[in-house]
Coordinates of C-alpha atoms in Angstrom, one line a residue:
Chain A
X5 CA 0.0 0.0 0.0
X6 CA 1.2 3.5 -0.8
X7 CA 0.0 6.9 0.4
X8 CA 0.7 10.4 -0.6
X9 CA -0.7 13.8 0.2
X10 CA -1.3 16.5 -2.4
X11 CA -2.8 20.0 -2.2
X12 CA -5.6 20.9 -4.5
X13 CA -4.2 23.7 -6.6
X14 CA -6.9 24.6 -9.1
X15 CA -9.0 27.6 -8.3
X16 CA -12.4 26.0 -8.4
X17 CA -11.5 22.9 -6.4
X18 CA -12.7 19.4 -7.1
X19 CA -16.0 20.2 -8.7
X20 CA -17.9 17.9 -11.1
X21 CA -15.5 17.9 -14.0
X22 CA -12.3 17.3 -12.1
X23 CA -14.1 14.7 -10.1
X24 CA -15.1 12.9 -13.3
X25 CA -11.5 13.0 -14.5
X26 CA -10.2 11.6 -11.3
X27 CA -12.7 8.8 -11.2
X28 CA -12.1 7.9 -14.9
X29 CA -8.3 7.8 -14.2
X30 CA -8.6 5.8 -11.0
X31 CA -11.0 3.3 -12.7
X32 CA -8.4 2.4 -15.3
X33 CA -6.4 0.6 -12.6
X34 CA -7.0 -2.7 -10.9
X35 CA -5.8 -1.3 -7.5
X36 CA -8.2 0.0 -4.9
X37 CA -7.9 3.7 -4.7
X38 CA -9.1 6.0 -1.8
X39 CA -9.1 9.7 -1.3
X40 CA -9.4 11.4 2.0
X41 CA -10.0 15.0 2.9
X42 CA -10.8 16.6 6.3
X43 CA -11.0 13.1 7.8
X44 CA -13.5 11.6 5.3
X45 CA -12.3 8.7 3.3
X46 CA -14.0 7.8 0.0
X47 CA -13.6 5.3 -2.8
X48 CA -12.0 7.1 -5.7
X49 CA -13.8 5.1 -8.3
X50 CA -17.2 6.4 -7.2
X51 CA -18.1 9.8 -8.7
X52 CA -20.7 10.8 -6.1
X53 CA -18.3 10.0 -3.3
X54 CA -15.5 12.1 -4.8
X55 CA -17.8 15.0 -5.4
X56 CA -19.1 14.7 -1.8
X57 CA -15.6 15.6 -0.6
X58 CA -16.1 19.1 -2.0
X59 CA -12.4 19.7 -1.8
X60 CA -11.6 23.4 -2.2
X61 CA -8.4 25.0 -3.5
X62 CA -5.7 24.6 -0.8
X63 CA -7.3 21.5 0.8
X64 CA -5.0 18.5 1.4
X65 CA -6.1 15.3 -0.2
X66 CA -4.6 12.0 0.9
X67 CA -4.4 9.4 -1.8
X68 CA -4.2 5.8 -0.6
X69 CA -3.7 3.0 -3.2
X70 CA -3.4 -0.7 -2.7
X71 CA -2.9 -3.3 -5.5
X72 CA -0.7 -4.7 -8.2
X73 CA -0.5 -1.5 -10.2
X74 CA -0.4 1.0 -7.3
X75 CA 2.7 2.8 -8.5
X76 CA 1.3 3.6 -12.0
X77 CA -2.0 4.6 -10.5
X78 CA -0.4 7.0 -8.0
X79 CA 1.7 8.6 -10.8
X80 CA -1.3 9.0 -13.0
X81 CA -3.4 10.6 -10.2
X82 CA -0.6 12.9 -9.0
X83 CA 0.0 14.0 -12.6
X84 CA -3.7 14.9 -12.9
X85 CA -3.7 16.9 -9.7
X86 CA -0.5 18.7 -10.8
X87 CA -2.0 19.5 -14.2
X88 CA -4.8 21.4 -12.2
X89 CA -7.3 19.3 -14.3
X90 CA -6.5 21.5 -17.3
X91 CA -8.1 24.4 -15.4
X92 CA -6.8 27.6 -13.8
Chain B
X13 CA -42.7 3.0 -64.8
X14 CA -43.6 3.3 -61.1
X15 CA -45.6 6.1 -59.6
X16 CA -42.7 7.1 -57.5
X17 CA -39.1 6.9 -58.7
X18 CA -36.4 6.7 -56.0
X19 CA -32.8 7.5 -56.1
X20 CA -30.1 6.4 -53.6
X21 CA -27.8 8.9 -52.2
X22 CA -25.2 6.5 -50.9
X23 CA -25.1 5.7 -47.1
X24 CA -28.4 3.9 -47.4
X25 CA -30.4 7.1 -47.8
X26 CA -33.4 6.9 -50.0
X27 CA -34.7 10.0 -51.7
X28 CA -37.7 10.5 -54.0
X29 CA -36.4 11.6 -57.4
X30 CA -39.8 12.2 -59.0
X31 CA -43.5 11.4 -58.7
X32 CA -46.2 10.7 -61.2
X33 CA -48.9 13.5 -61.3
X34 CA -51.6 10.8 -61.2
X35 CA -50.3 9.5 -57.9
X36 CA -50.2 13.1 -56.5
X37 CA -53.8 13.6 -57.6
X38 CA -55.0 10.3 -56.2
X39 CA -53.3 10.8 -52.8
X40 CA -54.8 14.2 -52.3
X41 CA -58.1 13.9 -54.1
X42 CA -60.3 13.5 -51.0
X43 CA -58.3 15.9 -48.8
X44 CA -58.2 18.7 -51.3
X45 CA -61.6 18.1 -52.8
X46 CA -60.0 18.0 -56.3
X47 CA -62.2 18.3 -59.3
X48 CA -60.6 16.8 -62.4
X49 CA -61.0 19.1 -65.4
X50 CA -58.3 17.8 -67.8
X51 CA -56.5 14.5 -67.2
X52 CA -54.3 14.6 -70.3
X53 CA -50.7 13.9 -69.4
X54 CA -51.7 12.4 -66.1
X55 CA -49.6 9.3 -66.5
X56 CA -46.7 10.7 -68.6
X57 CA -46.0 13.8 -66.4
X58 CA -43.7 13.5 -63.4
X59 CA -42.5 16.3 -61.1
X60 CA -39.5 16.5 -58.8
X61 CA -40.1 19.7 -56.9
X62 CA -41.5 20.0 -53.4
X63 CA -42.3 23.7 -53.8
X64 CA -45.3 25.2 -55.5
X65 CA -45.4 28.2 -57.7
X66 CA -47.9 31.0 -58.5
X67 CA -47.3 32.1 -62.1
X68 CA -48.5 35.7 -61.7
X69 CA -45.4 37.2 -63.3
X70 CA -45.2 34.6 -66.0
X71 CA -48.8 35.4 -67.0
X72 CA -47.9 39.1 -67.1
X73 CA -45.3 38.2 -69.7
X74 CA -42.1 37.9 -67.6
X75 CA -41.0 34.3 -68.2
X76 CA -37.4 34.6 -67.3
X77 CA -36.7 32.3 -64.3
X78 CA -40.2 30.9 -64.6
X79 CA -40.1 27.8 -62.4
X80 CA -42.4 25.9 -64.8
X81 CA -41.3 22.5 -63.5
X82 CA -43.2 23.1 -60.2
X83 CA -46.9 22.5 -59.7
X84 CA -48.6 25.8 -60.6
X85 CA -51.3 27.3 -58.4
X86 CA -53.7 29.8 -60.0
X87 CA -55.4 31.8 -57.3
X88 CA -57.8 34.7 -57.3
X89 CA -55.1 37.2 -58.4
X90 CA -54.1 35.2 -61.4
X91 CA -57.7 34.6 -62.3
X92 CA -58.8 38.2 -62.1
X93 CA -55.8 39.3 -64.0
X94 CA -56.6 36.9 -66.9
X95 CA -60.2 38.1 -66.8
X96 CA -59.1 41.7 -66.9
X97 CA -57.3 41.2 -70.2
X98 CA -58.9 41.5 -73.7
X99 CA -59.5 38.1 -75.4
X100 CA -56.5 38.7 -77.6
X101 CA -54.1 39.6 -74.8
X102 CA -55.3 36.7 -72.7
X103 CA -54.5 34.3 -75.6
X104 CA -51.0 35.9 -75.9
X105 CA -50.4 35.6 -72.2
X106 CA -51.5 32.0 -71.9
X107 CA -49.7 30.9 -75.1
X108 CA -46.5 32.3 -73.7
X109 CA -46.9 30.4 -70.4
X110 CA -47.9 27.1 -72.2
X111 CA -44.6 27.1 -74.1
X112 CA -43.2 25.6 -71.0
X113 CA -43.8 22.1 -69.8
X114 CA -45.7 22.2 -66.5
X115 CA -46.5 19.1 -64.4
X116 CA -50.0 20.3 -63.3
X117 CA -52.1 23.4 -62.9
X118 CA -54.4 23.8 -59.8
X119 CA -57.1 26.5 -59.8
X120 CA -58.1 27.5 -56.2
X121 CA -61.3 29.0 -54.7
X122 CA -63.4 27.0 -57.1
X123 CA -62.8 29.7 -59.7
X124 CA -64.4 29.1 -63.1
X125 CA -62.1 27.5 -65.6
X126 CA -61.5 29.6 -68.7
X127 CA -62.3 27.7 -71.9
X128 CA -59.0 28.8 -73.4
X129 CA -57.2 27.4 -70.4
X130 CA -58.9 24.0 -70.8
X131 CA -58.2 23.8 -74.5
X132 CA -54.5 24.7 -73.9
X133 CA -54.2 22.1 -71.2
X134 CA -55.6 19.4 -73.4
X135 CA -53.4 20.4 -76.3
X136 CA -50.2 20.5 -74.2
X137 CA -51.0 17.5 -72.0
X138 CA -51.1 19.5 -68.8
X139 CA -53.4 18.1 -66.1
X140 CA -55.8 20.7 -64.7
X141 CA -57.5 20.5 -61.3
X142 CA -59.8 22.7 -59.3
X143 CA -60.1 22.9 -55.6
X144 CA -62.5 24.9 -53.4
X145 CA -59.7 25.7 -50.9
X146 CA -58.2 29.2 -50.9
X147 CA -54.7 29.6 -52.3
X148 CA -53.2 29.9 -48.8
X149 CA -54.9 26.8 -47.5
X150 CA -54.2 24.8 -50.7
X151 CA -50.5 25.8 -50.7
X152 CA -50.3 24.9 -47.0
X153 CA -51.9 21.5 -47.3
X154 CA -50.2 20.5 -50.5
X155 CA -46.8 21.6 -49.2
X156 CA -47.2 19.5 -46.0
X157 CA -47.9 16.5 -48.2
X158 CA -45.0 17.1 -50.6
X159 CA -42.6 17.7 -47.7
X160 CA -43.4 14.2 -46.5
X161 CA -43.1 12.7 -50.0
X162 CA -39.7 14.3 -50.6
X163 CA -38.3 13.7 -47.1
X164 CA -35.0 11.8 -47.2
X165 CA -35.4 8.4 -45.6
X166 CA -33.0 5.9 -44.0
X167 CA -33.5 2.4 -42.6
X168 CA -31.8 1.7 -39.2
X169 CA -31.4 -1.6 -37.3
X170 CA -32.9 -1.2 -33.9
X171 CA -36.1 -1.0 -31.9
X172 CA -38.2 2.2 -31.7
X173 CA -40.3 2.8 -28.6
X174 CA -42.4 5.7 -27.2
X175 CA -41.3 5.9 -23.6
X176 CA -43.4 8.5 -21.6
X177 CA -43.8 10.4 -24.9
X178 CA -40.1 10.4 -25.8
X179 CA -39.3 8.7 -29.0
X180 CA -36.4 6.4 -28.2
X181 CA -34.4 4.4 -30.7
X182 CA -32.6 1.4 -29.1
X183 CA -29.6 0.4 -31.2
X184 CA -26.7 -2.1 -30.7
X185 CA -25.3 -5.3 -32.1
X186 CA -27.6 -8.2 -33.1
X187 CA -28.5 -10.3 -30.1
X188 CA -27.7 -7.7 -27.5
X189 CA -31.4 -7.6 -26.4
X190 CA -33.0 -4.7 -28.2
X191 CA -36.2 -6.6 -28.8
X192 CA -36.3 -7.9 -25.3
X193 CA -36.0 -4.4 -23.8
X194 CA -38.7 -3.2 -26.2
X195 CA -41.0 -6.0 -25.0
X196 CA -40.2 -5.2 -21.4
X197 CA -41.0 -1.5 -22.0
X198 CA -44.3 -2.5 -23.7
X199 CA -45.1 -4.6 -20.6
X200 CA -44.7 -1.5 -18.5
X201 CA -47.2 0.4 -20.5
X202 CA -45.0 2.1 -23.2
X203 CA -45.7 1.9 -26.9
X204 CA -43.8 0.0 -29.6
X205 CA -43.3 1.8 -32.9
X206 CA -41.2 -0.7 -34.7
X207 CA -38.8 -3.5 -34.1
X208 CA -35.8 -4.7 -36.0
X209 CA -36.0 -2.3 -39.0
X210 CA -36.9 1.3 -38.3
X211 CA -37.6 3.8 -41.2
X212 CA -36.5 7.3 -40.3
X213 CA -37.4 10.3 -42.4
X214 CA -36.4 13.9 -42.0
X215 CA -39.6 16.0 -42.0
X216 CA -37.9 19.3 -41.4
X217 CA -34.5 20.7 -40.4
X218 CA -35.0 19.5 -36.8
X219 CA -37.6 16.7 -37.0
X220 CA -37.0 13.1 -37.6
X221 CA -40.0 10.8 -37.8
X222 CA -39.6 7.0 -37.2
X223 CA -42.0 4.4 -38.4
X224 CA -42.0 0.6 -38.9
X225 CA -41.8 -1.4 -42.1
X226 CA -45.2 -2.1 -43.7
X227 CA -44.7 -5.9 -43.7
X228 CA -43.1 -6.1 -40.2
X229 CA -46.0 -4.1 -38.6
X230 CA -45.8 -4.7 -34.8
X231 CA -44.3 -8.2 -35.0
X232 CA -41.3 -8.8 -32.9
X233 CA -38.8 -11.6 -32.7
X234 CA -37.6 -12.8 -29.3
X235 CA -34.7 -15.3 -29.5
X236 CA -35.7 -18.7 -28.2
X237 CA -39.4 -18.0 -28.5
X238 CA -40.0 -16.9 -32.1
X239 CA -42.3 -14.3 -33.6
X240 CA -44.8 -12.5 -31.4
X241 CA -47.5 -10.0 -32.4
X242 CA -47.3 -7.1 -29.9
X243 CA -50.6 -5.5 -31.0
X244 CA -52.5 -8.8 -30.6
X245 CA -50.9 -9.6 -27.3
X246 CA -51.1 -6.2 -25.6
X247 CA -53.7 -4.4 -27.5
X248 CA -53.9 -1.2 -29.5
X249 CA -52.6 0.9 -26.6
X250 CA -49.2 -0.9 -26.7
X251 CA -48.4 0.2 -30.3
X252 CA -48.2 3.3 -32.4
X253 CA -47.6 3.9 -36.1
X254 CA -45.0 6.6 -35.9
X255 CA -43.2 8.7 -33.4
X256 CA -40.7 11.6 -33.5
X257 CA -37.2 10.3 -32.8
X258 CA -35.7 12.2 -29.9
X259 CA -33.0 10.1 -28.4
X260 CA -30.8 7.2 -29.4
X261 CA -29.8 4.7 -26.7
X262 CA -26.9 2.6 -28.0
X263 CA -26.5 -0.7 -26.1
X264 CA -23.0 -2.1 -25.7
X265 CA -21.6 -5.0 -23.8
X266 CA -19.8 -3.8 -20.7
X267 CA -16.1 -3.2 -21.5
X268 CA -13.9 -2.2 -18.6
X269 CA -11.6 -0.3 -20.9
X270 CA -14.4 1.8 -22.5
X271 CA -15.1 5.2 -21.0
X272 CA -18.8 5.9 -20.1
X273 CA -20.4 9.2 -19.3
X274 CA -20.4 9.7 -15.5
X275 CA -21.9 13.2 -15.1
X276 CA -24.2 13.9 -18.0
X277 CA -22.9 17.5 -18.2
X278 CA -21.8 16.9 -21.8
X279 CA -24.4 15.5 -24.0
X280 CA -23.1 13.2 -26.7
X281 CA -24.9 13.8 -30.0
X282 CA -25.4 11.8 -33.1
X283 CA -26.3 13.0 -36.6
X284 CA -29.1 11.1 -38.3
X285 CA -29.9 12.5 -41.8
X286 CA -28.1 15.7 -40.7
X287 CA -30.4 16.1 -37.7
X288 CA -28.6 16.2 -34.3
X289 CA -30.1 14.2 -31.5
X290 CA -28.7 13.1 -28.1
X291 CA -27.1 9.7 -28.1
X292 CA -26.5 7.7 -24.9
X293 CA -23.9 4.9 -24.8
X294 CA -25.3 2.4 -22.3
X295 CA -23.1 -0.5 -21.1
X296 CA -25.1 -3.6 -20.3
X297 CA -24.3 -6.7 -18.2
X298 CA -26.4 -9.4 -16.5
X299 CA -28.5 -8.2 -13.7
X300 CA -28.7 -4.6 -14.9
X301 CA -32.3 -3.4 -15.5
X302 CA -32.1 -1.6 -18.8
X303 CA -35.8 -1.0 -18.9
X304 CA -35.8 1.1 -15.8
X305 CA -32.8 3.0 -17.1
X306 CA -34.5 3.6 -20.4
X307 CA -37.5 5.1 -18.5
X308 CA -35.1 7.2 -16.5
X309 CA -33.4 8.5 -19.7
X310 CA -36.8 9.5 -21.0
X311 CA -37.9 11.2 -17.8
X312 CA -34.5 13.0 -17.5
X313 CA -34.9 14.2 -21.1
X314 CA -38.4 15.5 -20.4
X315 CA -37.0 17.4 -17.4
X316 CA -34.4 18.9 -19.6
X317 CA -37.1 19.9 -22.2
X318 CA -39.0 21.6 -19.3
X319 CA -35.8 23.4 -18.3
X320 CA -34.3 21.4 -15.4
X321 CA -30.9 19.7 -15.9
X322 CA -30.1 17.6 -12.9
X323 CA -26.3 17.3 -13.8
X324 CA -26.0 21.1 -14.1
X325 CA -28.0 21.8 -10.9
X326 CA -25.8 19.4 -9.0
X327 CA -22.7 20.8 -10.4
X328 CA -23.7 24.3 -9.6
X329 CA -24.6 23.4 -6.0
X330 CA -21.2 21.6 -5.6
X331 CA -19.3 24.6 -6.9
X332 CA -21.1 26.8 -4.4
X333 CA -20.4 24.4 -1.6
X334 CA -16.7 24.3 -2.4
X335 CA -16.6 28.1 -2.4
X336 CA -18.4 28.6 0.9
X337 CA -16.9 25.5 2.5
X338 CA -15.4 27.0 5.6
X339 CA -18.3 29.2 6.8
X340 CA -20.9 26.7 5.9
X341 CA -19.4 23.6 7.5
X342 CA -18.8 25.4 10.7
X343 CA -22.4 26.5 10.8
X344 CA -23.8 23.1 10.1
X345 CA -21.5 21.6 12.7
X346 CA -22.8 23.9 15.4
X347 CA -26.4 22.9 14.4
X348 CA -25.6 19.2 14.3
X349 CA -24.0 19.2 17.7
X350 CA -27.4 19.7 19.3
X351 CA -29.2 17.2 17.0
X352 CA -30.0 14.0 18.9
X353 CA -32.6 12.7 16.5

């Protein structure tokens, strides 16, 4: 299992479209992926759960991944956060 | 030769190239109260134009750009104009117009047929009809008929069902269960338009009309069972002859690698006969109730037509929540601290 924390850096936070991107990316991997924010942990492959986090800019999101392809999954998700989901 | 000559425009699209004037007359005789004055040329004459023409300027002598290949409508104006001329001038005017081949002349308002007109029609093999409708009404009714005749048509493989008033075309590979879903929808009170082969025609720039094949009627094939007659089994309320096509639901076997829509913020569209309609890619697997999902698709589309878009509403609420997160969560925490429900 690997864990990493990342700060949400896009202005609008994790609203519907970034959430959809995160879920689509997480779903590509066999590993179990979880996000947690403000003490709430959710399954990263469920769109409603990820949107429920309502993570604003500056929030810290902890990514927890467990499975055969955890490294690749982590890299892909971190890259997505760092790209600011193609937003401001 | 047939009454209607078709041409194919590639891509399986069928267009009417031309239509025999006799067929036009017979189709509209009752609706238009046509009185047949001259039937010469009825079988030989074809026309290929969906528009009608009032030959006022041509009668006045200006025959440049005279669209003589259209059906000609002679209303009150044309009639009074001809009557106002001297016999000699009238003959000149009509002779000039009759140099051109015309598919058919229709006199409106039950105006009296001029004897010269009748003679010329017989001589030049131009069918002559009279209707009691006014020019405006006649043009309106005939145009509606011609629009339908000349509408491009395409045949698609799928099942067409009216779900809560939304015309839904179920498509997908053979054997994926389109007919079964259609049957299930009929069971729940929806109406079957066509199964297996659906004929779709473009009635206007934005309207597609779907209907079944004449021989297939409301018969449906269910694998392992055979042919069923939905109309006989479920009664007249379970079927309809045609329905505007409003959404395509494309059934696909579940594929973990394929990306499916998760939010519904972006509507995927498909072009059918150059008309754009929403298209929903629906993954199916055992245990998933497609019928209920089909109903939900129809209801959600109705909500959108009435101005409510669930995905947009949710997205906007979420945005707002993210922006006010700090203040709001503190407030609700204070409230919830005292909630022992």
